[in-house]
Coordinates of C-alpha atoms in Angstrom, one line a residue:
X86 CA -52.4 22.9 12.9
X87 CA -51.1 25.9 11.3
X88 CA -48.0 26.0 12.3
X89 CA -47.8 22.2 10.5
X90 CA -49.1 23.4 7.3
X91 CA -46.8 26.1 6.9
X92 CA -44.0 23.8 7.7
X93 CA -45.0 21.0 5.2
X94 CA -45.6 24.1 2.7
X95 CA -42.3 25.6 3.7
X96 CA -40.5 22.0 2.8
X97 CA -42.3 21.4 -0.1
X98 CA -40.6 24.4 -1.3
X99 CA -37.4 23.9 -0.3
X100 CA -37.2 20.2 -1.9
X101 CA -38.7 22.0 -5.4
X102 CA -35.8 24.5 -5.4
X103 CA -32.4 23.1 -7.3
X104 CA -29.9 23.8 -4.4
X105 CA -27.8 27.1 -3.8
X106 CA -25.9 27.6 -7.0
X107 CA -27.2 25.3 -9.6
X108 CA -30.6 27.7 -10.5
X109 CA -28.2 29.4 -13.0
X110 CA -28.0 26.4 -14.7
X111 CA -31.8 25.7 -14.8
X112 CA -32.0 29.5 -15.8
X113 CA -29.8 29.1 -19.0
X114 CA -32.0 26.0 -20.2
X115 CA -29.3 23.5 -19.2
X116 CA -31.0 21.0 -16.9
X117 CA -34.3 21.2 -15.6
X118 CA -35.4 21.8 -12.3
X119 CA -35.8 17.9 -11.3
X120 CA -32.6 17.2 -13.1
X121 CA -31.1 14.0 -11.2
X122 CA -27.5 15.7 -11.7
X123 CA -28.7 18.4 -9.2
X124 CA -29.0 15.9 -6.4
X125 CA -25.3 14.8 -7.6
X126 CA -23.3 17.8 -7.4
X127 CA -21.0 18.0 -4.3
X128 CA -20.0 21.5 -4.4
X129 CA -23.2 24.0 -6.1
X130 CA -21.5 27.0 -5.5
X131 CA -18.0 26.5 -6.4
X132 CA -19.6 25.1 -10.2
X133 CA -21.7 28.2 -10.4
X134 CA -18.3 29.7 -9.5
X135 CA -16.5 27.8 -12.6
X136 CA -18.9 28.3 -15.5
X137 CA -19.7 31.9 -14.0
X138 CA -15.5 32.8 -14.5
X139 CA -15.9 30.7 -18.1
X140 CA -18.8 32.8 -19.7
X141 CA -21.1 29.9 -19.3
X142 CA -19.6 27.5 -21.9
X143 CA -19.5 23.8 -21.8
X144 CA -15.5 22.4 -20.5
X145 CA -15.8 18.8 -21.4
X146 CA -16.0 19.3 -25.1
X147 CA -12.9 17.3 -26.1
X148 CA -14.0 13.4 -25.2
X149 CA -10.4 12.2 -25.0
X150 CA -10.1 14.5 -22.2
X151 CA -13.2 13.0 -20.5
X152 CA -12.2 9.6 -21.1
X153 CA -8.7 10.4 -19.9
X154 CA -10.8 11.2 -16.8
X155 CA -13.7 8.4 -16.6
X156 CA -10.5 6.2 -16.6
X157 CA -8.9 7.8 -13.6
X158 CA -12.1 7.2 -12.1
X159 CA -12.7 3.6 -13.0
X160 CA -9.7 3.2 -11.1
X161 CA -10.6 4.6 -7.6
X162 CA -14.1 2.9 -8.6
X163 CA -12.2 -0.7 -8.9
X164 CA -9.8 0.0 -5.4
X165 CA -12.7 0.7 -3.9
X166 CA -12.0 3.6 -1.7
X167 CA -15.2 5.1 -1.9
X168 CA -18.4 4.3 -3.0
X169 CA -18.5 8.0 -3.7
X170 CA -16.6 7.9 -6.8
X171 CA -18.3 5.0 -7.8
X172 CA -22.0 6.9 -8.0
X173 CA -20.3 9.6 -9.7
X174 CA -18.6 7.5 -12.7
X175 CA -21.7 5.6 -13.2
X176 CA -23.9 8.6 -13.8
X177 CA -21.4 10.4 -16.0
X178 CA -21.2 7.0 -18.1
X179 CA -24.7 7.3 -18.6
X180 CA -24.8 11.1 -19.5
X181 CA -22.4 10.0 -21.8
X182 CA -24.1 7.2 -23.2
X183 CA -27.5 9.2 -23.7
X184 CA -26.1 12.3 -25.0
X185 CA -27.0 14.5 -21.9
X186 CA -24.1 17.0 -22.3
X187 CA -25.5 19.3 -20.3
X188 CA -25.8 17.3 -17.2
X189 CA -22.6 15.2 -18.2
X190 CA -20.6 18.8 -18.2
X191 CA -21.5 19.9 -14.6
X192 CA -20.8 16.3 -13.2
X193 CA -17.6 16.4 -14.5
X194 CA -16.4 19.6 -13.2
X195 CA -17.9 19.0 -10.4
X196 CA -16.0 15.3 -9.9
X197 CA -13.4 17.0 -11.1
X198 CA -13.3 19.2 -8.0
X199 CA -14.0 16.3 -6.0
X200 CA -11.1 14.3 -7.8
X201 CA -8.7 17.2 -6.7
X202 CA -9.9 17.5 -3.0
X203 CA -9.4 13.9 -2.8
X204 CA -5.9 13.4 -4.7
X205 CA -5.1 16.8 -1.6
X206 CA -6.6 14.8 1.3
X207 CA -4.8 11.4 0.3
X208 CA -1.2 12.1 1.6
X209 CA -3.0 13.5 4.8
X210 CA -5.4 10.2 5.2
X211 CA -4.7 7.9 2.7
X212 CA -3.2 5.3 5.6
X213 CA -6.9 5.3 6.5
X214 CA -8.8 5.1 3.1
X215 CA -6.4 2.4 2.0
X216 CA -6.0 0.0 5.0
X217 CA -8.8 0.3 7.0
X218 CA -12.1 1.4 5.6
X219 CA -13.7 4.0 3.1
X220 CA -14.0 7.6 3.1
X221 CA -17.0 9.1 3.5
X222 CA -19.3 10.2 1.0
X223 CA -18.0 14.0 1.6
X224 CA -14.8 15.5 0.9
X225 CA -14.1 19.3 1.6
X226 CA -13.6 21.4 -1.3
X227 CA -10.2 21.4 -2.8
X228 CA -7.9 24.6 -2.3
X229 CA -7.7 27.5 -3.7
X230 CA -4.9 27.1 -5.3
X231 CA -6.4 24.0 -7.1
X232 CA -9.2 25.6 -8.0
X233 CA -7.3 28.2 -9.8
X234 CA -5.3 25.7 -11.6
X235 CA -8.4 24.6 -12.4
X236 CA -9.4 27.8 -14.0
X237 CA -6.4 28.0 -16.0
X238 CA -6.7 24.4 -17.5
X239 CA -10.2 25.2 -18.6
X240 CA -9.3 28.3 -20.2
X241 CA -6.3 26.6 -22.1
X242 CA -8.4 23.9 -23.0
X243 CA -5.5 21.8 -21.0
X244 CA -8.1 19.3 -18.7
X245 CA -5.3 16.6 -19.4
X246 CA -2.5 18.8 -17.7
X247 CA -4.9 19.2 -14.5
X248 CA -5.1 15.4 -14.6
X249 CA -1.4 14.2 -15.0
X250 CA -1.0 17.5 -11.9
X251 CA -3.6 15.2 -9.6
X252 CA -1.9 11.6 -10.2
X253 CA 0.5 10.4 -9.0
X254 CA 4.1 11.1 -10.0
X255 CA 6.1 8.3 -8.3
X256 CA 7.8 6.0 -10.5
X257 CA 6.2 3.0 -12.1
X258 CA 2.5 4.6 -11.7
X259 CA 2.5 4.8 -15.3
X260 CA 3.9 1.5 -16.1
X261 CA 1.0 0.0 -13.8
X262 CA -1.6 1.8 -15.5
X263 CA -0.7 0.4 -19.0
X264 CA -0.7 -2.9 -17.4
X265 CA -4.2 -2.3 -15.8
X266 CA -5.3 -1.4 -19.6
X267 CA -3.4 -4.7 -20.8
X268 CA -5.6 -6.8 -18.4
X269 CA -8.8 -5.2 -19.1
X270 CA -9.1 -6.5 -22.5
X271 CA -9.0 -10.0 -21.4
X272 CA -11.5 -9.2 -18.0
X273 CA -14.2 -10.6 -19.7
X274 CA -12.6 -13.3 -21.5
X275 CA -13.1 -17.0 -20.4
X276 CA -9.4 -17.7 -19.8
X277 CA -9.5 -21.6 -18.4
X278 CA -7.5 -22.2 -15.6
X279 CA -4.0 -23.7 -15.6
X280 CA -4.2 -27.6 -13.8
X281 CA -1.4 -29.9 -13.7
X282 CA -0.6 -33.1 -11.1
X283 CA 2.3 -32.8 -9.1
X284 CA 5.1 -30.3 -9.9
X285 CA 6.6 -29.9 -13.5
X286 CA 9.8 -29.3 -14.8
X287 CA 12.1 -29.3 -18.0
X288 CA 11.1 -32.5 -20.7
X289 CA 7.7 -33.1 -18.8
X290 CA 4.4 -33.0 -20.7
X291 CA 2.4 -30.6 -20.2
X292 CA -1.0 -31.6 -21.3
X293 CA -2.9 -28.4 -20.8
X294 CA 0.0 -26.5 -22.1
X295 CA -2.3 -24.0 -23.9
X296 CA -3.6 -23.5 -21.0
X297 CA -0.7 -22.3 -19.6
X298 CA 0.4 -20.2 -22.5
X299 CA -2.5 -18.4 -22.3
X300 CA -2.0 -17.3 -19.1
X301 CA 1.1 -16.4 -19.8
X302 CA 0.0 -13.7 -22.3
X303 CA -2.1 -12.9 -19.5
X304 CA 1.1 -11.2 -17.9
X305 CA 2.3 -9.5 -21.0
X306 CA 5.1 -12.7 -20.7
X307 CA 6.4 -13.6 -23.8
X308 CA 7.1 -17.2 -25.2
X309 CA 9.3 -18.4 -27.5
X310 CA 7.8 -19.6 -30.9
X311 CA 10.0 -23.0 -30.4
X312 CA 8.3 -23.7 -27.3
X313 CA 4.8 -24.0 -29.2
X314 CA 5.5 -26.8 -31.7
X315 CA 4.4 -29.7 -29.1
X316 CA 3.5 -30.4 -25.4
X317 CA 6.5 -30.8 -24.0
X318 CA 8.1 -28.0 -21.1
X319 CA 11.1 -27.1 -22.9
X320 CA 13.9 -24.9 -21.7
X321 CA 12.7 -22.0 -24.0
X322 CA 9.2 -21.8 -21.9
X323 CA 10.9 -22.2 -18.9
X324 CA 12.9 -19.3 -19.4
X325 CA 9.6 -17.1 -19.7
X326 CA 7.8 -19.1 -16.4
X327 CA 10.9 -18.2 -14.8
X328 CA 10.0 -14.6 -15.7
X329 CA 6.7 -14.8 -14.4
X330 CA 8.1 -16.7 -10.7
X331 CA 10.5 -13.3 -10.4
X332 CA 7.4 -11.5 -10.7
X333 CA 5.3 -12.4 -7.9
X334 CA 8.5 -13.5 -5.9
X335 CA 8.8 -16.7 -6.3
X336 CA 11.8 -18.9 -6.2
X337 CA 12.9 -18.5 -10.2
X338 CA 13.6 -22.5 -10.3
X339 CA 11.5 -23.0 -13.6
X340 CA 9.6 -25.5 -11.9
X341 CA 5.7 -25.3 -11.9
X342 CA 4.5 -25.9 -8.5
X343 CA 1.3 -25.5 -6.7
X344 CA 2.4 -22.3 -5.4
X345 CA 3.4 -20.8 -9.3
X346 CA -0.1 -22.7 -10.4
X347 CA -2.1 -20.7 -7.6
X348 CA -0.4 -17.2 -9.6
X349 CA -1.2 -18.7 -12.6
X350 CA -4.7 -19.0 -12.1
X351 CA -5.7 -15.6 -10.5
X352 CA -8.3 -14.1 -12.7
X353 CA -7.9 -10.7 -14.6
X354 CA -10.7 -8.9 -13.0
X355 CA -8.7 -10.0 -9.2
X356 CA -5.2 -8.5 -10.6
X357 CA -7.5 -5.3 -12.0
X358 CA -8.6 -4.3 -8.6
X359 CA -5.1 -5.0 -7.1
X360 CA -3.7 -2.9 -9.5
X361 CA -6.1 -0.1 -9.3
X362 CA -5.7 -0.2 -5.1
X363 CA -2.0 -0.1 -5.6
X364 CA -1.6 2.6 -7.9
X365 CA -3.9 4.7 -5.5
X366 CA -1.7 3.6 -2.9
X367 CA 1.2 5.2 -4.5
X368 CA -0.1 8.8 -3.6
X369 CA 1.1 8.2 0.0
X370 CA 5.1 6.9 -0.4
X371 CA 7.3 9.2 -0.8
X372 CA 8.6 10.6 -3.9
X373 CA 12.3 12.0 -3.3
X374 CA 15.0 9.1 -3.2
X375 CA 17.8 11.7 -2.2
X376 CA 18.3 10.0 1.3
X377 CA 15.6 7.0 2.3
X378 CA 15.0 3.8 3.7
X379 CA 12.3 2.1 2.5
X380 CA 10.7 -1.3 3.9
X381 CA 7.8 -3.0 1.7
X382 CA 6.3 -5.5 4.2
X383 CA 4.6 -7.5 1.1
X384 CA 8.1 -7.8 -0.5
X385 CA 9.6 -8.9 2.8
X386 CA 12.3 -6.3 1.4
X387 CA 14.1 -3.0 2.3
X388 CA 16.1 -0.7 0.3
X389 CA 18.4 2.3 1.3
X390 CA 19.3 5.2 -1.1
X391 CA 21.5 7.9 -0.8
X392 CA 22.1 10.9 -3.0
X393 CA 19.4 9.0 -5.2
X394 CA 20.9 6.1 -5.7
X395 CA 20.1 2.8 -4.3
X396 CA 23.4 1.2 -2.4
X397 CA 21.9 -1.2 0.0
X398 CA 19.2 -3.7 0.1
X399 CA 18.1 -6.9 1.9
X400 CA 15.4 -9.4 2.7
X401 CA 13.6 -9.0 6.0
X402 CA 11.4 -10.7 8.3
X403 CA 8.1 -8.5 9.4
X404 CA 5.5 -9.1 12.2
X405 CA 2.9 -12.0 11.6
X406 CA -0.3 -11.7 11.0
X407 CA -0.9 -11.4 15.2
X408 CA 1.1 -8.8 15.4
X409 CA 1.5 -6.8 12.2
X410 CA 4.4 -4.1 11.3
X411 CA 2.6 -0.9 11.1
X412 CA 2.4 1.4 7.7
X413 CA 4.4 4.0 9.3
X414 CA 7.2 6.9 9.1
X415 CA 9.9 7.3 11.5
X416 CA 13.3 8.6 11.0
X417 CA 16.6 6.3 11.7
X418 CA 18.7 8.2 13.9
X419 CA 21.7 6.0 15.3
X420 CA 23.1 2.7 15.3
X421 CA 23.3 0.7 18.6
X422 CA 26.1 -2.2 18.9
X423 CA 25.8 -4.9 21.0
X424 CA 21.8 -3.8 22.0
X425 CA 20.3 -4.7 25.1
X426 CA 16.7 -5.9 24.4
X427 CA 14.0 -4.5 26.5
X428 CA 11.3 -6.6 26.2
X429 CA 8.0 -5.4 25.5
X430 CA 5.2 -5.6 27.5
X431 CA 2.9 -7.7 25.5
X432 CA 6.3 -10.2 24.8
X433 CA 7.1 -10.9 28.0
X434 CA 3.3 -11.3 28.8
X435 CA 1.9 -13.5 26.0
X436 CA 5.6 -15.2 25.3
X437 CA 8.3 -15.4 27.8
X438 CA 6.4 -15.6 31.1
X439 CA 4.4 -18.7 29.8
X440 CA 7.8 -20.1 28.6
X441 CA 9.3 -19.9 32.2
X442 CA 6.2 -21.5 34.2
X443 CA 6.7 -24.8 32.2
X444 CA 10.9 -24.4 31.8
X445 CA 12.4 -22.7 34.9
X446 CA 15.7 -22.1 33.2
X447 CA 14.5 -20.4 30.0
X448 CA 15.5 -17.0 31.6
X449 CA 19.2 -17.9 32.2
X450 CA 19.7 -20.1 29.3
X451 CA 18.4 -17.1 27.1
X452 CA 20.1 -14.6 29.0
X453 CA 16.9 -12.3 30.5
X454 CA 17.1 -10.7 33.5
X455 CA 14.1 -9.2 35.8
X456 CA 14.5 -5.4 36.8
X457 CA 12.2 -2.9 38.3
X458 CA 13.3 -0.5 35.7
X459 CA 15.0 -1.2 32.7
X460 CA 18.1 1.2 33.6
X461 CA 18.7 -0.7 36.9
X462 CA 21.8 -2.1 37.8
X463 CA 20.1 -4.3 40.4
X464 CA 18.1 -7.5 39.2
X465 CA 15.7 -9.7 40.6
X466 CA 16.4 -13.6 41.6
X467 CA 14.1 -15.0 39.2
X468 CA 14.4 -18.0 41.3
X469 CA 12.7 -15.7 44.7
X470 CA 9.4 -15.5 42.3
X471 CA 6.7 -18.4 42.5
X472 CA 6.5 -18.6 38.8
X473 CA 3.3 -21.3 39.5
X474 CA 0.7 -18.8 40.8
X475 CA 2.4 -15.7 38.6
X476 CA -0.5 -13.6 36.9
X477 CA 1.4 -12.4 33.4
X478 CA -0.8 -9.5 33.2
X479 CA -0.2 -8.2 37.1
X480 CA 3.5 -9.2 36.8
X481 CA 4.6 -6.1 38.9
X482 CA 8.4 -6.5 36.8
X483 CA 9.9 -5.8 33.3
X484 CA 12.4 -7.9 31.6
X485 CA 15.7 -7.3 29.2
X486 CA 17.8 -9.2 27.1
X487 CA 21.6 -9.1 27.8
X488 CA 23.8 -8.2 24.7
X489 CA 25.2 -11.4 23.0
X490 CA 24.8 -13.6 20.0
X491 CA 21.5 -14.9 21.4
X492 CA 20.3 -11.6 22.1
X493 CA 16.7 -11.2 19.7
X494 CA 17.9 -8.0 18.2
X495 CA 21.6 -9.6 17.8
X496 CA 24.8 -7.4 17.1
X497 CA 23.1 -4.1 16.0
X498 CA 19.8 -2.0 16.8
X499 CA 18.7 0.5 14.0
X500 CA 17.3 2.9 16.3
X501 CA 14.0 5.0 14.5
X502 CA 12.6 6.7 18.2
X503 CA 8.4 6.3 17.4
X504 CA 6.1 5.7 19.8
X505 CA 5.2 2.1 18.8
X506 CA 8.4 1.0 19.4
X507 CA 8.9 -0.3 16.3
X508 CA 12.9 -0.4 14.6
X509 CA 15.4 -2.4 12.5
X510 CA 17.5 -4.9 13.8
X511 CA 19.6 -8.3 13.7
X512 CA 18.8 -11.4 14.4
X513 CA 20.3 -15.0 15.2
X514 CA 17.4 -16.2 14.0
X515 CA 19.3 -16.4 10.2
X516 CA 17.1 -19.4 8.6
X517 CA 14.4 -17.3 8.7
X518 CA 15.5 -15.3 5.6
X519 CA 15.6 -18.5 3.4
X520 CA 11.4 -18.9 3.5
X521 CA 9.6 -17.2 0.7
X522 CA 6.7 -15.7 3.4
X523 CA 8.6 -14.1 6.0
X524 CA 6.3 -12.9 8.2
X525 CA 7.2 -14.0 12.0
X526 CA 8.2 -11.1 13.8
X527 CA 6.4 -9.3 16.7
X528 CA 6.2 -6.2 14.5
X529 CA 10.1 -4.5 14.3
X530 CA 12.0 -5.8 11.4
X531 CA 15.0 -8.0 10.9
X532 CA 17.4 -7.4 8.5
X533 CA 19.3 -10.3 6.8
X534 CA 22.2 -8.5 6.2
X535 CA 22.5 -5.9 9.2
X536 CA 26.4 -6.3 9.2
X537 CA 27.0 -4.5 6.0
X538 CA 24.3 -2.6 6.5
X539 CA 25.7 -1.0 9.6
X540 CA 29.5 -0.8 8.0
X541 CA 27.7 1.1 5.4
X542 CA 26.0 3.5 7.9
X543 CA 29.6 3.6 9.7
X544 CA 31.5 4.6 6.4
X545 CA 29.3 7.1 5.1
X546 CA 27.1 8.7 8.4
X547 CA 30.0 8.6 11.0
X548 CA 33.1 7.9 9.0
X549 CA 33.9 5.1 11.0
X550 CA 34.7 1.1 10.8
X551 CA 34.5 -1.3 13.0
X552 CA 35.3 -5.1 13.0
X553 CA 33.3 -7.3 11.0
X554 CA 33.3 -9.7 14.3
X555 CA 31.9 -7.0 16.5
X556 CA 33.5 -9.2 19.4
X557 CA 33.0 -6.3 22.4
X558 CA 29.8 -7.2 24.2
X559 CA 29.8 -3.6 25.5
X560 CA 26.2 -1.6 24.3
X561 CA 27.1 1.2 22.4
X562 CA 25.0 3.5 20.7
X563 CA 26.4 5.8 18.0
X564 CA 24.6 8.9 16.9
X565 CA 24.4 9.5 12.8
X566 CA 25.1 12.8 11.4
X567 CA 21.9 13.3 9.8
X568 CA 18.8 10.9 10.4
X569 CA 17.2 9.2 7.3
X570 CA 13.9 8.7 7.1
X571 CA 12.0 5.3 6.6
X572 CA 8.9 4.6 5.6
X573 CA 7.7 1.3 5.9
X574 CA 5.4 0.9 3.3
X575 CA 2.4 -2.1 2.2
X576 CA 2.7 -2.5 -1.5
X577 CA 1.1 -5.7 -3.0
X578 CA 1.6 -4.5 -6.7
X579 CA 4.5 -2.5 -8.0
X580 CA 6.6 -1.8 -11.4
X581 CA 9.9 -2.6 -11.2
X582 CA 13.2 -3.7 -13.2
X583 CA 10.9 -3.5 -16.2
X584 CA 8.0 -5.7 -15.1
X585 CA 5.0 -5.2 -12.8
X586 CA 5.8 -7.3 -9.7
X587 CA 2.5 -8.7 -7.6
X588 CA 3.2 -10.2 -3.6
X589 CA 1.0 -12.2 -1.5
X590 CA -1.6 -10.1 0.6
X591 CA 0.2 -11.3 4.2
X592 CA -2.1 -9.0 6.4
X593 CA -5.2 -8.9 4.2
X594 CA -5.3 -5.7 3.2
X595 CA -6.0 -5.7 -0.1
X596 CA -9.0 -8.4 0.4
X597 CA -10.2 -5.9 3.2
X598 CA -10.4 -3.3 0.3
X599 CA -12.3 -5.7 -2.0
X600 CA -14.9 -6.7 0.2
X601 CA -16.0 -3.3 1.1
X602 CA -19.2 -2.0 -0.4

C-alpha cells in the first residue's frame, strides 16, 4: 500500500513539472506551469538551447516573418502529410489570434525546428510520406548544421532566409505557390458549376456562358473582352478554353466536352490540396538537369536533358492501375537492339499461360519459346506439355520473346539494371500513344518515339549510327559511356511553359493523400 502511494505521489509530480527544458521559460514569467504550449513542444531542450544562445529574447517579432511561415505550414497542413503539422499550425493561429506571444514564440521555434527536420528527412522518406501513408507524429531533431543556421538567422533577424533555405528550390515551386494563393481567394466562394448538353464548339450558344467565364478566371485564364458581348462561343473564347485543355492535357481542339467540363468544374479547395501535395512533392525530384531522364507517369511523358538542356522528349505508355510503374531511381546504362523479351513471372502466369490453354498456337504465332533458363540454347516442345491440366503458378518453365517486330519490347531495350525489373522500351503496340490516358503497361515504359531516341543516345553516348530500319534481328547490347540517371517521377500538378499544368490522378495517389486523417 505504500509502495502505491509513493508511486501515485511520485507521478503526481512528474505530470506537475513542465518537461526537461521548458522550466526556464516558466522561471522568466513567460508561460505558466500548466501552459498548453508545454505539452506542444517537440524538442524542450534544444528551445531552452535557442533562447539560452539568444539572451532570452522573443524571435518571432516581425509578423511577415511568421506569416511567411504559418503559410509554409498551411501547405503541409492542406497535403496532408502529417497531422503533426496540422496541431501545430492550429495552435500557433490561435496564439496569434489571442495575443499569447509568449506561447506563440516558443511554438514557432520549436515548429520551426520541426519544419527543418522534416524538409532533412523528406529526400530520405518522402516516397513514403507522399504515396503511401503519413509520418508519424515524431521527427528527430534536425542537424546540427541546421540548427546553427538557425542561430545565425535569428541573430540577423533573417527567419525568411532560413525559410526560402528549407523549401524547395526546383523550378516552378514558386510559380505553384502564387497559384495556390490565386485559388485561395475564391476557396470560399460559391463558384456555380459549368453544365452544358452535349459537346460545344465555335458559333454554339452557350447558355450558362458566365458560368464558364467564371471558371475560367478560376485558372488565372484570361478572356477576351469581345467574347463577353453575347452567348455565343466565339473564336476569341475558344482560344483561351484551348489554353485551359493544354493545361490539364487535354486534346487543345477548342471543343467543350464532358471530359474539359469534368476540369471545369473541380472546386478550388480540391486544386488547393493538389497543389499543396505537389509542391511538397517537389522536395524529392531531382534538382540538377546537367544529364537526366525524367519520366512523369501522370503526364504519360518523358524528357532527356543533357548539359542542361532538354533535347528529347516523348509520350509514353505506363503500367495500369494493376500493375503500376513504381516512383523510382535507376540509372540507364546501355541500349539493347533487337531485345529478346524475358517474360516475367507474373506475365507469363496471369497472361500468356491462360492465353495458350484456350489458343494452342498463341506461342508460335507470337514468337515465345519455353526454356529452363533463359540463356539456354535448348527449348522445350510446347506441344510435349498438356496445357489442359497446366497449374500457371507450379509451371516448372520460364518463357522469352524472340527478337522481331512483334517482339513486346520491339527494336530497342533501354536497359536501367534495378531490381524490379522495370526499364524503357519500344513497342509495336504504336496506337497506344494516340489515347489521352495511357496507362496499359505491366509496369516498364514504352516510348513513342524509341527510334530517335536511341540515334540520339548512338550519336552523342557512343558516337555511333545505325540504320533507321534496324533490319539485323541479331540482339545486341551496346554499353553507354556514362549512365544517366532516371527518375521516374508521380507529379499530378506542375508549372510549366508558363502555366501550372494539372493531370488526372491514374493510380490514386493524390485521393490516398486526401482521405488520410
Amino acid at each position: 500500500m505504500v509502495k502505491v502511494r509513493f508511486l501515485l505521489i511520485f507521478f503526481l509530480t512528474i505530470v506537475s513539472i513542465p518537461s526537461v527544458g521548458m522550466e526556464r521559460f516558466v522561471k522568466i514569467n513567460w508561460i505558466s506551469p500548466d501552459s498548453s504550449v508545454i505539452d506542444l513542444i517537440q524538442y524542450p531542450q534544444l528551445v531552452e538551447r535557442v533562447y539560452r544562445e539568444n539572451n532570452d529574447d522573443l524571435i518571432w517579432f516581425d509578423l511577415n516573418q511568421a506569416l511567411r511561415f504559418e503559410f509554409q505550414l498551411e501547405l503541409i497542413k492542406r497535403a496532408r502529410i502529417s497531422p503533426l503539422f496540422s496541431s501545430q499550425l492550429s495552435y500557433l493561429q490561435f496564439y496569434r489570434k489571442a495575443n499569447r506571444w509568449f506561447e506563440y514564440d516558443l511554438l514557432a521555434t520549436d515548429t520551426m525546428l520541426l519544419y527543418m527536420s522534416y524538409a532533412e528527412q523528406a529526400p530520405l522518406h518522402g516516397e513514403s510520406w507522399f504515396f503511401e501513408k503519413q509520418f508519424a507524429s515524431y521527427l528527430p531533431q534536425p542537424s546540427e548544421n541546421a540548427v546553427l543556421s538557425l542561430y545565425v538567422a535569428v541573430n540577423i533577424n533573417q527567419l525568411d532566409d532560413i525559410i526560402n533555405t528549407y523549401t524547395p528550390t526546383i523550378g516552378g515551386y514558386k510559380e505553384l505557390l502564387k497559384s495556390y494563393a490565386h485559388l485561395k481567394e475564391y476557396e470560399e466562394a460559391n463558384i456555380a458549376l459549368y453544365k452544358q448538353v452535349g459537346i460545344k464548339k465555335v458559333g454554339d450558344s452557350l447558355p450558362e456562358k458566365a458560368n464558364l467565364l467564371a471558371r475560367l478566371k478560376l485558372l488565372g485564364i484570361k478572356v477576351d473582352k469581345r467574347s463577353l458581348k453575347n452567348d455565343i462561343y466565339d473564336r476569341h473564347l475558344a482560344k483561351s478554353v484551348r489554353e485551359f485543355q493544354k493545361a490539364h492535357g487535354l486534346k487543345d481542339d477548342g471543343k467543350i466536352d464532358p471530359v474539359t467540363v469534368k476540369w471545369l468544374n473541380v472546386p478550388a479547395k480540391e486544386r488547393l490540396s493538389m497543389i499543396a501535395l505537389n509542391a511538397e512533392r517537389l522536395r524529392i525530384w531531382p534538382e540538377q538537369k546537367d544529364s537526366l531522364i525524367i519520366v512523369n507517369v501522370p503526364n504519360f511523358a518523358m524528357k532527356y536533358w543533357k548539359s542542361g538542356k532538354e533535347v528529347f522528349e516523348s509520350k509514353v505508355v505506363v503500367g495500369r492501375k494493376s500493375r503500376k510503374t513504381p516512383v523510382m531511381e535507376t540509372n540507364l546504362d546501355s541500349l539493347v537492339l533487337n531485345p529478346i523479351w524475358n517474360v516475367p513471372w507474373k506475365i507469363m502466369v496471369a497472361d500468356i499461360i491462360p492465353k495458350v490453354k484456350k489458343d494452342a498456337t498463341y506461342l508460335v504465332e507470337n514468337g515465345i519459346e519455353i526454356v529452363q533458363e533463359w540463356k539456354d540454347e535448348e527449348t522445350i516442345n510446347p506441344e510435349e506439355i498438356q496445357w489442359e491440366t497446366v497449374n500457371p503458378y507450379k509451371f516448372p518453365y520460364k518463357m522469352r520473346q524472340r527478337p522481331g517486330n512483334i517482339n513486346a519490347l520491339g527494336l530497342y531495350k533501354f536497359n536501367t539494371p534495378n531490381p524490379r525489373a522495370i526499364f524503357l522500351h519500344d513497342t509495336p503496340s504504336k496506337d497506344l500513344f494516340n489515347r489521352d490516358i495511357r496507362a496499359f503497361s505491366s509496369g516498364c515504359v514504352r516510348i513513342e518515339k524509341a527510334g530517335k531516341f536511341a540515334d540520339l543516345l548512338l550519336k552523342t553516348q557512343v558516337g555511333e549510327v545505325i540504320s533507321k530500319q534496324n533490319t539485323d534481328t541479331e540482339t545486341r547490347s551496346i554499353p553507354l559511356k556514362k549512365s544517366i540517371p532516371v527518375h521516374i517521377i508521380y507529379q499530378t500538378v506542375w508549372f510549366e511553359s508558363g502555366q501550372v499544368q494539372y493531370r488526372d490522378d491514374v493510380y490514386n495517389y493524390d485521393s490516398f493523400s486526401y482521405n488520410k486523417g
